[in-house]
mmCIF file of C-alpha atoms and ligand atoms in Angstrom:
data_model
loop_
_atom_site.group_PDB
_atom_site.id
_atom_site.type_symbol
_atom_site.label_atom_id
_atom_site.label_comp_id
_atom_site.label_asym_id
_atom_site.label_seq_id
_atom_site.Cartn_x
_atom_site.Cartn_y
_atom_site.Cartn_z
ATOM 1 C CA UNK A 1 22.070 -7.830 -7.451
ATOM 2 C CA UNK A 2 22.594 -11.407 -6.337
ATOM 3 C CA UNK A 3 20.619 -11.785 -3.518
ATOM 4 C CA UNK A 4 16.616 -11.540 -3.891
ATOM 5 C CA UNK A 5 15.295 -8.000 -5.373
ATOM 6 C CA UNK A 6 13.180 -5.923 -2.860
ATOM 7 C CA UNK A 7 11.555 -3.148 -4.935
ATOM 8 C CA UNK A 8 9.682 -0.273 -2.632
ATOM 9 C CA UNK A 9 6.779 1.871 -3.625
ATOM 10 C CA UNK A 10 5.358 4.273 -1.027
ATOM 11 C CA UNK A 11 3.015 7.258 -1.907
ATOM 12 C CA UNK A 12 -0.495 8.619 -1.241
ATOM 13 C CA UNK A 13 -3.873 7.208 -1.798
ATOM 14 C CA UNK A 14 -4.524 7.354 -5.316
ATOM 15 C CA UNK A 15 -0.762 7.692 -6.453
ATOM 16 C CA UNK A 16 -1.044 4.669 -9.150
ATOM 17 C CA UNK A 17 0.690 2.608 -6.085
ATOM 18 C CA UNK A 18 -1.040 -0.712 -7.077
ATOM 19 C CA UNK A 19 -1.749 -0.574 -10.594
ATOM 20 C CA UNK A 20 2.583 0.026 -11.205
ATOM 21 C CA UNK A 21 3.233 -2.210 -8.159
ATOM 22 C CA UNK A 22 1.028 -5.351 -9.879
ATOM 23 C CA UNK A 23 2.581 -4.165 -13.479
ATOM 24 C CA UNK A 24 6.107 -3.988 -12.189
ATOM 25 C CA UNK A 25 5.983 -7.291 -9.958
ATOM 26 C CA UNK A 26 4.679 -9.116 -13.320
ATOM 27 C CA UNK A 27 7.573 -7.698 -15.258
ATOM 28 C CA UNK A 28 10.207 -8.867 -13.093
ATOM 29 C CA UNK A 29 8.688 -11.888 -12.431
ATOM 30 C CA UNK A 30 8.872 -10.979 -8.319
ATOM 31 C CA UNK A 31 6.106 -11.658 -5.546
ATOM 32 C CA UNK A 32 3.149 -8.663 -4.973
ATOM 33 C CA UNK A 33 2.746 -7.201 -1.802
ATOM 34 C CA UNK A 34 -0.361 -4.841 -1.136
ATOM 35 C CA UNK A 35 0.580 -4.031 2.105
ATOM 36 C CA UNK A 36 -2.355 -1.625 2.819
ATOM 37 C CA UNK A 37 -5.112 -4.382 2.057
ATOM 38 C CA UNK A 38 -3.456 -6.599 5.294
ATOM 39 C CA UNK A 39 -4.290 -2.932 7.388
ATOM 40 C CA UNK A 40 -7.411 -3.184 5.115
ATOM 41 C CA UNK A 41 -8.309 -6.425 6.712
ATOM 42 C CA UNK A 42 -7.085 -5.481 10.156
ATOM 43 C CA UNK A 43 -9.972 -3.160 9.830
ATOM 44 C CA UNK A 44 -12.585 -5.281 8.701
ATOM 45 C CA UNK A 45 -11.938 -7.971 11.503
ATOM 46 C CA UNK A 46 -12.209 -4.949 14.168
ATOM 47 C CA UNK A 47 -15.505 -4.363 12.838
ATOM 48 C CA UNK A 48 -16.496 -8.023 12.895
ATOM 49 C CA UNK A 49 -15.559 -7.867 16.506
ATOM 50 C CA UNK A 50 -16.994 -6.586 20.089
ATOM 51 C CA UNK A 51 -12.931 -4.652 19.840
ATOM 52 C CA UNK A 52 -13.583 -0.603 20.243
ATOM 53 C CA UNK A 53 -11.545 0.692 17.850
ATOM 54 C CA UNK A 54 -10.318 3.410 20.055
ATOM 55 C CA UNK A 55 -9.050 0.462 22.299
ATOM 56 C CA UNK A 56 -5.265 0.651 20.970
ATOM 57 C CA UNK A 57 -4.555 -2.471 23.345
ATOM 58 C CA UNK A 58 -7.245 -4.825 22.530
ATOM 59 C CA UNK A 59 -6.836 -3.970 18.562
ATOM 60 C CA UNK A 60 -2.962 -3.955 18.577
ATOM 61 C CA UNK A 61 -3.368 -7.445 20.380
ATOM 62 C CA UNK A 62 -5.960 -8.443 17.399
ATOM 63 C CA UNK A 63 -3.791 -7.595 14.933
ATOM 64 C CA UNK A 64 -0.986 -9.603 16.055
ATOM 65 C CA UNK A 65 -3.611 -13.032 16.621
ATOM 66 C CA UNK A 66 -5.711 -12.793 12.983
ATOM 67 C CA UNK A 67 -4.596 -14.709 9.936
ATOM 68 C CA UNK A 68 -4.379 -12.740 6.918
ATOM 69 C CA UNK A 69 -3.201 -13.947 3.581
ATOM 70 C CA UNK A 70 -2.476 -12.714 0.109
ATOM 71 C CA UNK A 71 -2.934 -15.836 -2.006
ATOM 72 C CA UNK A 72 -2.192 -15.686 -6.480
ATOM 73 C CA UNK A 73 -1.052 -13.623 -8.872
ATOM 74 C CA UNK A 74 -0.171 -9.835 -8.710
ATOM 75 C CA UNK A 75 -3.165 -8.917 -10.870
ATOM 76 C CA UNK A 76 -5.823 -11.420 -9.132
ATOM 77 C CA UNK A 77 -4.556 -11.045 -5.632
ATOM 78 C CA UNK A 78 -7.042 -12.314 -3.215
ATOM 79 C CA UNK A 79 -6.510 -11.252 0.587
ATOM 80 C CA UNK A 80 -8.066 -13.538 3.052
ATOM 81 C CA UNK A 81 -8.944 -13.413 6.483
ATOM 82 C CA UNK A 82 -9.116 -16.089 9.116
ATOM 83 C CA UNK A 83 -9.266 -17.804 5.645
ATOM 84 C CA UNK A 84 -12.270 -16.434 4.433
ATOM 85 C CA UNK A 85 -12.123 -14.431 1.364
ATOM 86 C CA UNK A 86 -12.633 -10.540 1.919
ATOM 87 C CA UNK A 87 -10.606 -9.401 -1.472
ATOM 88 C CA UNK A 88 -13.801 -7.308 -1.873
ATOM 89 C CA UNK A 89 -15.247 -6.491 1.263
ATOM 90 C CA UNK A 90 -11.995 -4.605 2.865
ATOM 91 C CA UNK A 91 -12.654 -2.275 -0.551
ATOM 92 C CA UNK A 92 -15.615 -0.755 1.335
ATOM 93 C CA UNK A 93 -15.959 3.069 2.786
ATOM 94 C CA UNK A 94 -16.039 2.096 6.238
ATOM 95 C CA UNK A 95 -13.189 -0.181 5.998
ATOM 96 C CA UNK A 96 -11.178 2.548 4.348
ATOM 97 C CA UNK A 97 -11.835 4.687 7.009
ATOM 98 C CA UNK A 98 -11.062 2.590 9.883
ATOM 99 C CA UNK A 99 -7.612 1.389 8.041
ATOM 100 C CA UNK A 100 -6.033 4.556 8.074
ATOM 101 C CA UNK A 101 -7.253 4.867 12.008
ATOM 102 C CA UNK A 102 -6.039 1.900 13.133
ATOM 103 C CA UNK A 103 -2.633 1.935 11.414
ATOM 104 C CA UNK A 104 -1.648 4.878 13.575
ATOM 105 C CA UNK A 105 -1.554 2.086 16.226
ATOM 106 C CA UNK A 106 2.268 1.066 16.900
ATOM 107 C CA UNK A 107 1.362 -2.471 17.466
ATOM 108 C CA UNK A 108 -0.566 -2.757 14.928
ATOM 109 C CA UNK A 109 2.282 -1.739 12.760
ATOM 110 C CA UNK A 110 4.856 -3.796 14.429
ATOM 111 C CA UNK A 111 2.524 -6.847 13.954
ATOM 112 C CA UNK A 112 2.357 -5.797 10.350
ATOM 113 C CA UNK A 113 5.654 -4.961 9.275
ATOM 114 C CA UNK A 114 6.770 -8.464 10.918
ATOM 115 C CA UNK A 115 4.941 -10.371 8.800
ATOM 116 C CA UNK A 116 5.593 -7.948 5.482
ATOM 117 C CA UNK A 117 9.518 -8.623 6.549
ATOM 118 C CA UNK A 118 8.790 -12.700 5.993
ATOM 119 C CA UNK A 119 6.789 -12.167 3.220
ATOM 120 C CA UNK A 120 9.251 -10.501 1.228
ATOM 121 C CA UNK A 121 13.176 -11.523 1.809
ATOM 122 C CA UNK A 122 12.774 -13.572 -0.520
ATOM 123 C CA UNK A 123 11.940 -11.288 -3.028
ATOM 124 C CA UNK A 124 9.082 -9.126 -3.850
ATOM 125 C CA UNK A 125 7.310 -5.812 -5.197
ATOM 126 C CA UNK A 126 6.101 -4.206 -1.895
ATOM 127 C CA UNK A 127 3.935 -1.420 -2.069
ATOM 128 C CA UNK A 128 2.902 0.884 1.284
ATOM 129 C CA UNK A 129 3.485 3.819 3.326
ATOM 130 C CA UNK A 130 6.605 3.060 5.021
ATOM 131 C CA UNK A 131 7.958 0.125 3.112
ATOM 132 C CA UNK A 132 11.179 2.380 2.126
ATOM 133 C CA UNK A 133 11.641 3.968 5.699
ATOM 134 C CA UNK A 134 10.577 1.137 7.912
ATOM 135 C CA UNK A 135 9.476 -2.172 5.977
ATOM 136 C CA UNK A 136 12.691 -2.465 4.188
ATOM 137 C CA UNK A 137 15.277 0.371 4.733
ATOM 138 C CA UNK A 138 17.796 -1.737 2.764
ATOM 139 C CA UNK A 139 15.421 -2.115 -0.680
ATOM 140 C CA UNK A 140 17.284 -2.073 -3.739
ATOM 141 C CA UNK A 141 14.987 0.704 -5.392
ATOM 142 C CA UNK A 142 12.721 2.798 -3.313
ATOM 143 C CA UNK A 143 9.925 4.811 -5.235
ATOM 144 C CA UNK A 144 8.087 7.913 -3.935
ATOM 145 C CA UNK A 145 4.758 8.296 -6.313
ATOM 146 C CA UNK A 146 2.832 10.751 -6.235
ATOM 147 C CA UNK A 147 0.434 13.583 -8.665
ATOM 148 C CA UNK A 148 -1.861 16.415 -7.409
ATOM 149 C CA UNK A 149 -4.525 15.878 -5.328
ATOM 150 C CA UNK A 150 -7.173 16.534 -8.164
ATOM 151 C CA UNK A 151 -5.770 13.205 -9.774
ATOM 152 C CA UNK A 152 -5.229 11.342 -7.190
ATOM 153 C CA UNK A 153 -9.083 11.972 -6.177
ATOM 154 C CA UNK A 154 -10.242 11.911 -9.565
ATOM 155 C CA UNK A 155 -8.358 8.194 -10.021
ATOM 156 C CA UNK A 156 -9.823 7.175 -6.365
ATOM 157 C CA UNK A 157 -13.754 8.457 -7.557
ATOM 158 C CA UNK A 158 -13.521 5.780 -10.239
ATOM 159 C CA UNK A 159 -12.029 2.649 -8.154
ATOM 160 C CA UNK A 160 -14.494 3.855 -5.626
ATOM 161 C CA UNK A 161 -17.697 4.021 -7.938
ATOM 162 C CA UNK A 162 -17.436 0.524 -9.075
ATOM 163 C CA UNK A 163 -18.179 -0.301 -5.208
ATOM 164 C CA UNK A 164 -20.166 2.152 -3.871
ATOM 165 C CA UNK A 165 -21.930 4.536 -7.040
ATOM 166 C CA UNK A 166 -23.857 6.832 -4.285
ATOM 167 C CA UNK A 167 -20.430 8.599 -2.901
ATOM 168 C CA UNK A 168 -19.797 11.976 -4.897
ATOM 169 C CA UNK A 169 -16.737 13.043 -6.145
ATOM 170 C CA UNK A 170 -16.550 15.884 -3.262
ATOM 171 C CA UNK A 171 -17.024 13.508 -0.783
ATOM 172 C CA UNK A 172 -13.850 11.196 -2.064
ATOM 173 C CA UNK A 173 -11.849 14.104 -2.319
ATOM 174 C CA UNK A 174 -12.331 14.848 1.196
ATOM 175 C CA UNK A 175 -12.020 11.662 2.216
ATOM 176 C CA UNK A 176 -8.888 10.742 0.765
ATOM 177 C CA UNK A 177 -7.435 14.807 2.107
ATOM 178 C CA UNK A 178 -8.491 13.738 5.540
ATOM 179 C CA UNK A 179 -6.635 10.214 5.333
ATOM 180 C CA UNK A 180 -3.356 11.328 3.254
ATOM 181 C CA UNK A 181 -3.376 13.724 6.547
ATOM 182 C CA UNK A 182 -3.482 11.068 8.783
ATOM 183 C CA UNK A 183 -1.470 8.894 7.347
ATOM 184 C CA UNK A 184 1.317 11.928 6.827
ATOM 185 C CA UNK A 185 1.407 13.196 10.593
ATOM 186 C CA UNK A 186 1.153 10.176 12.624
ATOM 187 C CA UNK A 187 3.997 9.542 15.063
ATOM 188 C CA UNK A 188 4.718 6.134 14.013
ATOM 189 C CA UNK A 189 6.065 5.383 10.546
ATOM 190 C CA UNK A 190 4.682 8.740 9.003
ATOM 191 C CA UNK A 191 4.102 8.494 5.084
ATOM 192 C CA UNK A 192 7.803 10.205 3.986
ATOM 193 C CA UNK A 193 9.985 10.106 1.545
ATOM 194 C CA UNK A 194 13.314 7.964 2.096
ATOM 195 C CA UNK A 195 16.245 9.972 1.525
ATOM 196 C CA UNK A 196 17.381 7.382 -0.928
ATOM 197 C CA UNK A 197 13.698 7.265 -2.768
ATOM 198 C CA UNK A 198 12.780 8.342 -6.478
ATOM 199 C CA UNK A 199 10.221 10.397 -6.494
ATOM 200 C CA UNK A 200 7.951 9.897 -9.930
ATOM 201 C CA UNK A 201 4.867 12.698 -10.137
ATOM 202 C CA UNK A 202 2.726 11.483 -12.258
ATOM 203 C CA UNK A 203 0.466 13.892 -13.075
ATOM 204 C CA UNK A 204 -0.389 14.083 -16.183
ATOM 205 C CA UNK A 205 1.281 10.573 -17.402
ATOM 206 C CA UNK A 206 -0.134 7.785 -18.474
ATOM 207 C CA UNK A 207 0.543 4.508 -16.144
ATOM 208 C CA UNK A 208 3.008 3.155 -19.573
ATOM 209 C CA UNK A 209 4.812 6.327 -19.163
ATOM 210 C CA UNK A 210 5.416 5.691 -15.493
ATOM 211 C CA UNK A 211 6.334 2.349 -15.784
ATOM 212 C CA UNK A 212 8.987 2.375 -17.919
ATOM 213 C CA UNK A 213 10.435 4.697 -15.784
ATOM 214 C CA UNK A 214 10.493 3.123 -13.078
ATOM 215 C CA UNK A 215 11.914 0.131 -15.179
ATOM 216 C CA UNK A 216 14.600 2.421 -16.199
ATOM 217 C CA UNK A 217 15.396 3.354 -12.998
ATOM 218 C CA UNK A 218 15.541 -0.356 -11.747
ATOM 219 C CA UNK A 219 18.145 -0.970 -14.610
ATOM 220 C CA UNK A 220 20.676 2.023 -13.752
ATOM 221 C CA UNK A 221 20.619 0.691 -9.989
ATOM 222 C CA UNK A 222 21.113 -3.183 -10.860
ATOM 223 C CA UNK A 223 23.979 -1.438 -13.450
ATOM 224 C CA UNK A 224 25.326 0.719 -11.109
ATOM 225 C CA UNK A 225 25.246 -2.157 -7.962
ATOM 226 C CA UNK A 226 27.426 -4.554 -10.620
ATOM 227 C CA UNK A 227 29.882 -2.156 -11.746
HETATM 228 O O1 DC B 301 -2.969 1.750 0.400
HETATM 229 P P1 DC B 301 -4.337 1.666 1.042
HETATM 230 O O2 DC B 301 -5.185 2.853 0.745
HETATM 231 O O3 DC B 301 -5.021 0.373 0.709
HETATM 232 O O4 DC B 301 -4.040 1.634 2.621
HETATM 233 C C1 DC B 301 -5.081 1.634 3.582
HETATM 234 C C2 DC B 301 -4.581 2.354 4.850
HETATM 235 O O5 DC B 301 -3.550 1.583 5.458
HETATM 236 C C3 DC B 301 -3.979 3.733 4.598
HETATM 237 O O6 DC B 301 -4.892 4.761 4.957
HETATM 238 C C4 DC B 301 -2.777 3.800 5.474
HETATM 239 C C5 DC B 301 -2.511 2.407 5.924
HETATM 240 N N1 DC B 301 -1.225 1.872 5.476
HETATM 241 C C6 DC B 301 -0.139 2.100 6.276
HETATM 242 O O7 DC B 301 -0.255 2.781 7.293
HETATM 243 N N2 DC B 301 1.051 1.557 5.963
HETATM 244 C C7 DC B 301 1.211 0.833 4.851
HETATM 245 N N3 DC B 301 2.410 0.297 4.570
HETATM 246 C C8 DC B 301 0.099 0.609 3.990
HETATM 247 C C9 DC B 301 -1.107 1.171 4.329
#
């Protein structure tokens, strides 16, 4: 693989997207890209405006005009907005919420996916929804994560606690079902697996486990690409 390495993870909420994406980016030495905090902070400057969020036009047009950034390293990523730091505000319930609505607006995504394009030809560790179908159909290695929903919700509960210790574990569960729905059925750039993708369940593994197979997996394709 001569030219720069584009390395896809899509999956569900809670699929250990992050945590492997920030572990594997640091292994290979390659550029972090959360793309869900940039909808993340799509969100949050919808709510700082006087934009309805049901107005596809005005939001679409929003996204396309505010200046996100994801400044440092893969494991002390800061995402900023207009500049402003909001690593920790675009964590928040609302925020959650309103990401998963507003990314089911196509001009959102097309503002979005433009600027993931830049981001990463030169190389990076992208992690999404549609990085593998639409982001980068061409990636090198596409992975599909994913566990059972218990997990998934279990693993979301304790991200989610450290913010916000008055949600219950019901209420993430449902949550995160309504939003994995939402983000599945969609009509533009659905979450779903790329033909080409390997699909790691990773239920019942620990994050080491997963990761080196994923690093396996990224060896057979560079071996296989050279031979
Ligand atoms: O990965 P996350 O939970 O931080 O993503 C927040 C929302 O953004 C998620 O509900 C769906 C949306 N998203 C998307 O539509 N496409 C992506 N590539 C990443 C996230």
């Amino acid at each position: 693989m001569s030219h720069p390495l584009i390395i896809a993870i899509d999956g569900p909420s809670g699929s250990g997207k992050s945590t492997l994406g920030r572990m594997l980016a640091r292994e290979l030495n390659l550029l972090y890209i959360d793309t869900g905090s940039m909808y993340r902070a799509v969100a949050l400057a919808v709510m700082e405006s006087s934009i309805n969020s049901n107005d596809d036009v005005a939001v679409g047009s929003l996204a396309s005009r505010v200046s996100i950034d994801l400044r440092g390293e893969p494991d002390s990523m800061e995402v900023t907005l207009e500049g402003r730091d909001v690593t920790e505000e675009i964590r928040s319930e609302e925020v959650t919420h309103l990401s998963s609505v507003i990314s089911a607006i196509p001009a959102v995504r097309r503002a979005m996916v433009a600027r993931q394009r830049e981001m990463g030809e030169r190389g990076a560790v992208l992690n999404g929804r549609d990085i593998g179908t639409v982001v980068f159909p061409n990636a090198d290695v596409k992975f599909f994560l994913t566990a059972v929903p218990e997990e998934r919700a279990k693993r979301r509960f304790v991200e989610e606690h450290t913010h916000d210790s008055s949600v219950s574990f019901d209420e993430t569960f449902a949550d995160m079902a309504e939003r994995d729905q939402r983000d599945a059925t969609r009509i533009d750039s659905p979450l779903t697996v790329a033909e080409d993708a390997i699909v790691l369940d990773s239920t019942g593994l620990s994050i080491d486990e997963v990761l080196q197979r994923m690093i396996v997996a990224i060896r057979e394709r560079s071996e296989k690409r050279k031979s």
